[in-house]
Short mmCIF file of C-alpha atoms and ligand atoms in Angstrom, two decimals:
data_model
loop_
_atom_site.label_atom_id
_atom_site.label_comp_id
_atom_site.label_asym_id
_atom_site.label_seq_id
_atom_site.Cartn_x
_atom_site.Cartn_y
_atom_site.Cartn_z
CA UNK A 1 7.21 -14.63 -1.71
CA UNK A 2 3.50 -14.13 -2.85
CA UNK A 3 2.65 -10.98 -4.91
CA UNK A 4 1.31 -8.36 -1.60
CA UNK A 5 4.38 -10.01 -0.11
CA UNK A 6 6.66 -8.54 -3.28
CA UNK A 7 4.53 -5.11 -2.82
CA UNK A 8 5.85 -4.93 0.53
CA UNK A 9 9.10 -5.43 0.78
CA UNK A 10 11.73 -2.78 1.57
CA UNK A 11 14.95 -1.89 -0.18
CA UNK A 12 17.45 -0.86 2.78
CA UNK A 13 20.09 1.33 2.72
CA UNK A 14 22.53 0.68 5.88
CA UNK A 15 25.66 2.82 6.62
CA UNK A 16 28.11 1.51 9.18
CA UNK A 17 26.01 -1.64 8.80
CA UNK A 18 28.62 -3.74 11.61
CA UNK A 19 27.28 -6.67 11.41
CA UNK A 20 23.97 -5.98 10.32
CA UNK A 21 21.80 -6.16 13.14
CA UNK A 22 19.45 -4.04 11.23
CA UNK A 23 18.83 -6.26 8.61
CA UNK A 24 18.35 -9.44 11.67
CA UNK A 25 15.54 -6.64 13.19
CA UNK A 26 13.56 -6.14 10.17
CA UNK A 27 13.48 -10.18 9.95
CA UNK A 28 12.16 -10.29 13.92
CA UNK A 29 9.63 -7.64 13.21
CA UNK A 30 8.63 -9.13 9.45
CA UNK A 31 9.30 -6.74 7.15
CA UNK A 32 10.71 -8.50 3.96
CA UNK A 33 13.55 -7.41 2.47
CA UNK A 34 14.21 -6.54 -1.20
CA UNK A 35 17.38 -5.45 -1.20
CA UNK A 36 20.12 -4.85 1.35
CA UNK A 37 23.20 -2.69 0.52
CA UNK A 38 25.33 -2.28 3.84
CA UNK A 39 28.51 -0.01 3.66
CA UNK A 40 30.88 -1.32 6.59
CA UNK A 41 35.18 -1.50 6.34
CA UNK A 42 35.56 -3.77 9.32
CA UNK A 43 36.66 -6.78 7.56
CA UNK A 44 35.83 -9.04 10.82
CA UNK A 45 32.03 -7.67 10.79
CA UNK A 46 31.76 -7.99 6.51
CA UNK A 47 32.41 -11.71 7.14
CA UNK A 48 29.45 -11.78 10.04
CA UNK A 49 27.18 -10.62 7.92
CA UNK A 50 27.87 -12.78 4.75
CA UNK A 51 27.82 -15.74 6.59
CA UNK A 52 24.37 -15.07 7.90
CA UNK A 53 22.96 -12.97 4.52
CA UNK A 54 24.91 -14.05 1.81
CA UNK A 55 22.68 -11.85 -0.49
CA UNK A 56 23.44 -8.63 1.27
CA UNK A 57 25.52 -6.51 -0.87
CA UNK A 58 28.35 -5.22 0.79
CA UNK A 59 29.82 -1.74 -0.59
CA UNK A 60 32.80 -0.87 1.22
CA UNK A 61 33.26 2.95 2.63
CA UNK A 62 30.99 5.46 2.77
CA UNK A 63 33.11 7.93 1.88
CA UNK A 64 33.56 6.27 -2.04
CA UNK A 65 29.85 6.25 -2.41
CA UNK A 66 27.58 8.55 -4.73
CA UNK A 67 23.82 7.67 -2.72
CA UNK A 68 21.96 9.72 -5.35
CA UNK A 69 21.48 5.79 -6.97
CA UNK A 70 19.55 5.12 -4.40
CA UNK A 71 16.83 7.36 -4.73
CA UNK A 72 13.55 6.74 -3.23
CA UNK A 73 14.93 4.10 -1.50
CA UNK A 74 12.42 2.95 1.23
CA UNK A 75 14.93 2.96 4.21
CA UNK A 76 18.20 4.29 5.23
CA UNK A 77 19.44 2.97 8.91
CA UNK A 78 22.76 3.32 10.71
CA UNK A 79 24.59 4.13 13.09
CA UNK A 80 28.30 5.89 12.95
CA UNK A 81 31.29 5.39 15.34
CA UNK A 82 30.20 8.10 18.30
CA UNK A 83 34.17 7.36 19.73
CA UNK A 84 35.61 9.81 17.08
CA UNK A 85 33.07 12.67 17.67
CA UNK A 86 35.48 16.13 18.51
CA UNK A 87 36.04 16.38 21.91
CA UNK A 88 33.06 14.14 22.92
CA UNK A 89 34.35 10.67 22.97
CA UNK A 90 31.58 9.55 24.60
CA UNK A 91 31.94 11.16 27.57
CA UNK A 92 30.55 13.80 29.74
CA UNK A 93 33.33 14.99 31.30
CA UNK A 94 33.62 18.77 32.16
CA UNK A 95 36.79 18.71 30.40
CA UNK A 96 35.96 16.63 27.35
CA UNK A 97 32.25 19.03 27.34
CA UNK A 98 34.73 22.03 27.30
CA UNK A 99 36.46 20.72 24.17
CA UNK A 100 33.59 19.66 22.13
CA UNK A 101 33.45 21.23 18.84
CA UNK A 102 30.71 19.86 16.90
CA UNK A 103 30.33 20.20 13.23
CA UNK A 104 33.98 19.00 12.93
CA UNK A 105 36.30 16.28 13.77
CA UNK A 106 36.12 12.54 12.23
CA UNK A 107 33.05 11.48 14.45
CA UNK A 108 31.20 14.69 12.18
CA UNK A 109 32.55 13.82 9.02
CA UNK A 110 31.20 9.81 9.44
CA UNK A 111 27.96 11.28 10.48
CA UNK A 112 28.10 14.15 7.84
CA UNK A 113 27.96 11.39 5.24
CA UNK A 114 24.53 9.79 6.98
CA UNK A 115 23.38 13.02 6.05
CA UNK A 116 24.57 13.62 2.82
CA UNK A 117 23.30 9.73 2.12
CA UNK A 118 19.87 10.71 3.39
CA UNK A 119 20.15 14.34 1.19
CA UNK A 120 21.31 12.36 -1.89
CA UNK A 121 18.67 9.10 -1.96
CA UNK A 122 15.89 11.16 0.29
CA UNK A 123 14.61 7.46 1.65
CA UNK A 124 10.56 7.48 2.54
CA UNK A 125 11.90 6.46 6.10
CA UNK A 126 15.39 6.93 8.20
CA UNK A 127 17.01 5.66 11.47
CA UNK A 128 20.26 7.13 12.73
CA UNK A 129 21.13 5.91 16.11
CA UNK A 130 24.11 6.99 18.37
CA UNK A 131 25.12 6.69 21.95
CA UNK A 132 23.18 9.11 24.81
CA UNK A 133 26.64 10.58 26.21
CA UNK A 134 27.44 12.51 22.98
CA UNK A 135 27.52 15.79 24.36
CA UNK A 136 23.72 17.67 24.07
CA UNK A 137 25.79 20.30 21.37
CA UNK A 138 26.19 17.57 19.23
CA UNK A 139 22.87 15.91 19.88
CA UNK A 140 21.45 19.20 18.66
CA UNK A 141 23.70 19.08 15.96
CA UNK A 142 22.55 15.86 15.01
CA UNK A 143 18.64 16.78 15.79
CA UNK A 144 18.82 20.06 13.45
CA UNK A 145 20.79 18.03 10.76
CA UNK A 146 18.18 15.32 10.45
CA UNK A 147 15.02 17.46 11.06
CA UNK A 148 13.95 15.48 14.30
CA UNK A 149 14.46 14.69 17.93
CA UNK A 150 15.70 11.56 19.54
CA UNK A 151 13.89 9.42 21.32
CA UNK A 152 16.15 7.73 24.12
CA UNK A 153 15.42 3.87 24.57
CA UNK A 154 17.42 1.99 27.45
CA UNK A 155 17.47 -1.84 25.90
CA UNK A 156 17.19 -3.30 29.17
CA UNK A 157 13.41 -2.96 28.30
CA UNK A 158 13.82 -5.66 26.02
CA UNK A 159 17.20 -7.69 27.35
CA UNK A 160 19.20 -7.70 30.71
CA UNK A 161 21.70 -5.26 29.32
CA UNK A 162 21.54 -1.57 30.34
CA UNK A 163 22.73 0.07 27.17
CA UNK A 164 21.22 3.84 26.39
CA UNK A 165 20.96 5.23 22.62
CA UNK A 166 19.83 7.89 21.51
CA UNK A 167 17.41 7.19 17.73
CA UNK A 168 16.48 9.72 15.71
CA UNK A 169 14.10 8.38 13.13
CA UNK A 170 10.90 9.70 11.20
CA UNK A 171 9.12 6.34 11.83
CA UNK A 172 6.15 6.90 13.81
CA UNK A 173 6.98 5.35 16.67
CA UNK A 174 5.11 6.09 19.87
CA UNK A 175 5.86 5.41 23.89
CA UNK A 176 8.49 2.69 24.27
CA UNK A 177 9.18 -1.07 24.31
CA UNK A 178 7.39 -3.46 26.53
CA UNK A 179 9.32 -3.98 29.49
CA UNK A 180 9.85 -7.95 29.17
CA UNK A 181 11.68 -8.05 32.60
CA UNK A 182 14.80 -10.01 31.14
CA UNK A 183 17.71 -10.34 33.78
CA UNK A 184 21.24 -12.04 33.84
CA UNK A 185 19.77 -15.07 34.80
CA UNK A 186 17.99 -15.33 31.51
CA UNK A 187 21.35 -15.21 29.33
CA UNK A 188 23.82 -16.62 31.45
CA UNK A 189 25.11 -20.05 29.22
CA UNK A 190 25.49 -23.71 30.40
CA UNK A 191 30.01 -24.36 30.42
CA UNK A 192 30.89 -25.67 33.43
CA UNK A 193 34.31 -24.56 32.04
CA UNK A 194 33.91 -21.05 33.03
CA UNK A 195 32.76 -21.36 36.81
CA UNK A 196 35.45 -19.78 38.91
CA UNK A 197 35.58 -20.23 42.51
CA UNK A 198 36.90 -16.99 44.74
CA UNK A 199 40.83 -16.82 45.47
CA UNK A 200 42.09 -14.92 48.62
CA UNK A 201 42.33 -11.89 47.01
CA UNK A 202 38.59 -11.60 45.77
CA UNK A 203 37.54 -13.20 49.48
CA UNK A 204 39.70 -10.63 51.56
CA UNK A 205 38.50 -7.08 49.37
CA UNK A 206 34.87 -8.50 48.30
CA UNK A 207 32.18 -5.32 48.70
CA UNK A 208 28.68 -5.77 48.26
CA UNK A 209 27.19 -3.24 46.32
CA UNK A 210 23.71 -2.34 44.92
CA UNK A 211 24.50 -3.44 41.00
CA UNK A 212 27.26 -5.83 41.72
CA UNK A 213 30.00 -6.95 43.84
CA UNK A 214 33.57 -5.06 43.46
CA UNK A 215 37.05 -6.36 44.67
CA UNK A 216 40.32 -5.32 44.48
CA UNK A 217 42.73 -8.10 42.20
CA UNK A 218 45.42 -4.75 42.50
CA UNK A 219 45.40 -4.47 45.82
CA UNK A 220 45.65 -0.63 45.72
CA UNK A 221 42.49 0.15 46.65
CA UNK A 222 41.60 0.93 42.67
CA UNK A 223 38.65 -1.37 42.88
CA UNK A 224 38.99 -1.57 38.95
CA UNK A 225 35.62 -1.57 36.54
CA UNK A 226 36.56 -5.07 35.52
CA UNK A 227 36.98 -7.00 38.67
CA UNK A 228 33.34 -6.49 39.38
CA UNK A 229 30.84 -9.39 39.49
CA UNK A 230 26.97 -9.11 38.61
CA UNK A 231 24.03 -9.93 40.33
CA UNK A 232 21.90 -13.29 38.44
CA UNK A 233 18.40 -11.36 39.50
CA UNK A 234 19.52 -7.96 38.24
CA UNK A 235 20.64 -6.35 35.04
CA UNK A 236 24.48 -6.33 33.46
CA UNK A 237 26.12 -3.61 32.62
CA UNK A 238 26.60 -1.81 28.85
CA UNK A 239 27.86 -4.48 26.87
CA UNK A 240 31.76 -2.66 25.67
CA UNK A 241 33.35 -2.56 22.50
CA UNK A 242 36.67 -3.81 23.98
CA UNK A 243 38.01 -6.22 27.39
CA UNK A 244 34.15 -7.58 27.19
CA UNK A 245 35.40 -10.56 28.28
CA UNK A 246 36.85 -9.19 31.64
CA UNK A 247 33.79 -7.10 32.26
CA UNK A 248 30.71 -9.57 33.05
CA UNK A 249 31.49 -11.58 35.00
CA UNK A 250 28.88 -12.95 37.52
CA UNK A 251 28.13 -14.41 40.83
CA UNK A 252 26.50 -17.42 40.91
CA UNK A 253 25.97 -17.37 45.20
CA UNK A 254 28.38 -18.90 48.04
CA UNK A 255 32.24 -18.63 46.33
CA UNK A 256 31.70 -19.56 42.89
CA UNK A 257 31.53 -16.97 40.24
CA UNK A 258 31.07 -17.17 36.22
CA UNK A 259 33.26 -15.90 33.32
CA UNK A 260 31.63 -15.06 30.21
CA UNK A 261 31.29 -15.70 26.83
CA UNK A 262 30.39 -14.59 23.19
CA UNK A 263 27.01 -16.62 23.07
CA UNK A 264 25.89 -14.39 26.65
CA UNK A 265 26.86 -11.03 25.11
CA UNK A 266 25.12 -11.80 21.90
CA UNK A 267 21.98 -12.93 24.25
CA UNK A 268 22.62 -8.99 25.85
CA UNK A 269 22.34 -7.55 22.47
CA UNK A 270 19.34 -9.93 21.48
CA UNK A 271 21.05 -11.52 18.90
CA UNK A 272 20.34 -14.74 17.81
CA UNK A 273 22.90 -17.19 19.34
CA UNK A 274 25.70 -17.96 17.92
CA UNK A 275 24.62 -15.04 15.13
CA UNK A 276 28.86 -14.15 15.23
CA UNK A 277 30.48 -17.48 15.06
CA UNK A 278 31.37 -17.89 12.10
CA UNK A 279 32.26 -15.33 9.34
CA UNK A 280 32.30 -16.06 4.97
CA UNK A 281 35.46 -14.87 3.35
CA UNK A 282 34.47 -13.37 -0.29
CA UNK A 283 35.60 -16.31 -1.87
CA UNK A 284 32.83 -18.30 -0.07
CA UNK A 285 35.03 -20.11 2.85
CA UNK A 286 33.43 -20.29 6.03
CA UNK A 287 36.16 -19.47 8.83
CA UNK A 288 35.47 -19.39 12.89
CA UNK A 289 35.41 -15.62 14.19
CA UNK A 290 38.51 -15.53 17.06
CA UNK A 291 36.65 -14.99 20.40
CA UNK A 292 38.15 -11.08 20.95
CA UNK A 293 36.71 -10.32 17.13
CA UNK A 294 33.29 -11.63 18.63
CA UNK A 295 33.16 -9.86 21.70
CA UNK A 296 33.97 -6.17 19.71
CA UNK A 297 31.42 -6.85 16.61
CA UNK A 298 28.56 -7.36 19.31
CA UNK A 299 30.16 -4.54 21.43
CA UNK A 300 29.83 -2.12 18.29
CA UNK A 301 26.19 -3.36 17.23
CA UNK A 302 22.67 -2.90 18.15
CA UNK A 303 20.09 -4.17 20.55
CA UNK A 304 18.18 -6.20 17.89
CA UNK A 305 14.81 -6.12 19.82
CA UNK A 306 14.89 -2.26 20.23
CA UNK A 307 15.55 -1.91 16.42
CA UNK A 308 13.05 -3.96 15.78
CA UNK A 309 10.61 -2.51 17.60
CA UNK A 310 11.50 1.12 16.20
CA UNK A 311 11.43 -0.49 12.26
CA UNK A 312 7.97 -2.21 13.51
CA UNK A 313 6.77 1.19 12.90
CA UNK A 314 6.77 1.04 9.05
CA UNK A 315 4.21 -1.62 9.33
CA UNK A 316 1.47 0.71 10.90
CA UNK A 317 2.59 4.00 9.02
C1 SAM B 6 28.79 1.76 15.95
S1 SAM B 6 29.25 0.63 14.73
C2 SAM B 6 27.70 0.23 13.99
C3 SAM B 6 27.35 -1.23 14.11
C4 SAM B 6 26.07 -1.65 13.44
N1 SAM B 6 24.95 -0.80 13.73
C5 SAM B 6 25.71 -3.09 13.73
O1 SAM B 6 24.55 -3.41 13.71
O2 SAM B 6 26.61 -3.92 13.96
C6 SAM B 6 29.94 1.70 13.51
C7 SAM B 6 30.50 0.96 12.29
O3 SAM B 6 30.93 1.93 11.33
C8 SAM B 6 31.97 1.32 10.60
N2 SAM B 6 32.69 2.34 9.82
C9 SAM B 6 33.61 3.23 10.27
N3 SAM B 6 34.05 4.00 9.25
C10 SAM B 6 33.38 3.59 8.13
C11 SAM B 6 33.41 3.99 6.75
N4 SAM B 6 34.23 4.96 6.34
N5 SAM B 6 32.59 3.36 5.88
C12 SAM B 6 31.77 2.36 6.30
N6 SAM B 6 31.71 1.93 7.59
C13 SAM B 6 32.50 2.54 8.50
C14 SAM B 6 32.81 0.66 11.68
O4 SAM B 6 33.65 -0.34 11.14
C15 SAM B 6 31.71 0.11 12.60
O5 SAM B 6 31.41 -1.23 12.30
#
């Protein structure tokens, strides 16, 4: 790295750092990095990231942590689990609205210690980023506990996944990402070994729809959210934490129909394929991530692209 190079490069601080898509944005949008110290406790996601940045330093809980050592740090980022916020768990349901308590619960006590991080090493720049169906009393939680508004960014600017998140950030960041008109067609993978062809039950209960094509595998009229398939020229649903594998699967025209796989969910995310194949343990052995380990690590991260364009920011500040 040459000397302005040296000047510029950040020191991150990344809570609930996953698998690190943070640290794969600030490479797409060339920042260089300094240092990296991620705090994650999901021993599946630690070995993601050392494979592919062995020199990030990985910290363990962010509950263990005094952040005041990081003071002046250039940049905090993360995101915490929005599943355990009280009564919100991600939904918007009257009843679950009803119940929602913020300021307590686990979901506030992960996100109390973003806070407390961002209190304790007061970073020239921050990102916090958590799903839009948080209920708006803890969005306004969140808004008056960081100092600023979120912006809401749907990545299927930037991929063929619709995925909404809410990022509240003091980078100045203005309008929103380039539409680059990405659709399923764009990620689906070349393996003949997951082309399906219809069976009577799919033929006899098919239902054309404007998003996708349901049927009913139960035959009780359920029409479950898995046995749905997806249009090539359109965009795929939120990519899920859990039973990815089940839930994108698309139709390739006539009877045939394809399964999916960790390379196309990574492409929904942006990642760089094949970014979650293999983990490092500590001791330095390289072991292949289990398919179902894959599928929740990208389920749980970010849109690369959308980060990137958000962190992009720093560059024109
Ligand atoms: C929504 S995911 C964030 C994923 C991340 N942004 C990425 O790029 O992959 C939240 C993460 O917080 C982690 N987490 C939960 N409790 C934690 C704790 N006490 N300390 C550190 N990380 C924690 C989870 O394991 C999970 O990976």
């Amino acid at each position: 790295m040459n000397d302005s190079n040296e000047r510029k490069s950040l020191s991150v601080l990344s809570l609930f750092d996953g698998i690190s898509c943070g640290r794969v944005a600030l490479d797409r949008c060339g920042i260089p990095v300094k240092y990296y110290f991620a705090y994650e406790i999901e021993p599946n996601a630690i070995k993601i990231s050392r494979y592919n940045y062995p020199e990030i330093h990985q910290c363990g809980d962010v509950f263990a942590e005094d952040f005041s050592k990081y003071q002046g740090i250039n940049l905090l980022i993360g995101g915490s689990p929005c599943t355990n916020f009280s009564g919100a768990k991600c939904t918007k349901t009257a009843k679950a609205k009803k119940e929602t308590k913020p300021n307590e619960g686990e979901g506030w006590d992960l996100f109390k210690q973003y806070v407390r991080a961002l209190h304790e090493s007061q970073p020239k720049y921050f990102l916090y980023e958590n799903n839009y169906r948080i209920s708006l009393e803890i969005q306004d939680a969140i808004s008056d506990a960081l100092g600023v508004k979120p912006v809401l960014i749907d990545s299927q600017l930037v991929s063929a996944q619709r995925r909404k998140r809410l990022y509240w950030t003091n980078i100045p960041v203005s309008g929103l990402p380039e539409d680059k008109g990405i659709l399923v067609k764009d990620v689906i993978c070349d393996d003949s070994s997951l082309i399906k062809e219809f069976d009577d039950r799919m033929r006899n209960t098919l239902i054309k729809c404007e998003n996708y094509i349901k049927y009913d595998l139960g035959g009780k009229g359920h029409y479950s959210q898995q046995d749905r398939l997806y249009y090539l020229d359109n965009k795929a649903p939120t990519v899920p934490r859990c039973r990815t594998e089940t839930k994108f699967n698309v139709w390739l025209g006539g009877e045939l129909y394809k399964k999916t796989c960790p390379l196309e969910i990574e492409r929904l995310q942006t990642l760089p394929d094949d970014y979650t194949k293999y983990g490092r343990e500590e001791d330095g052995t390289i072991v292949e991530v289990p398919k179902t380990r894959r599928f929740e690590a990208i389920g749980n991260g970010w849109t690369v692209d959308i980060i990137s364009w958000i962190l992009g920011g720093i560059k024109n500040a």
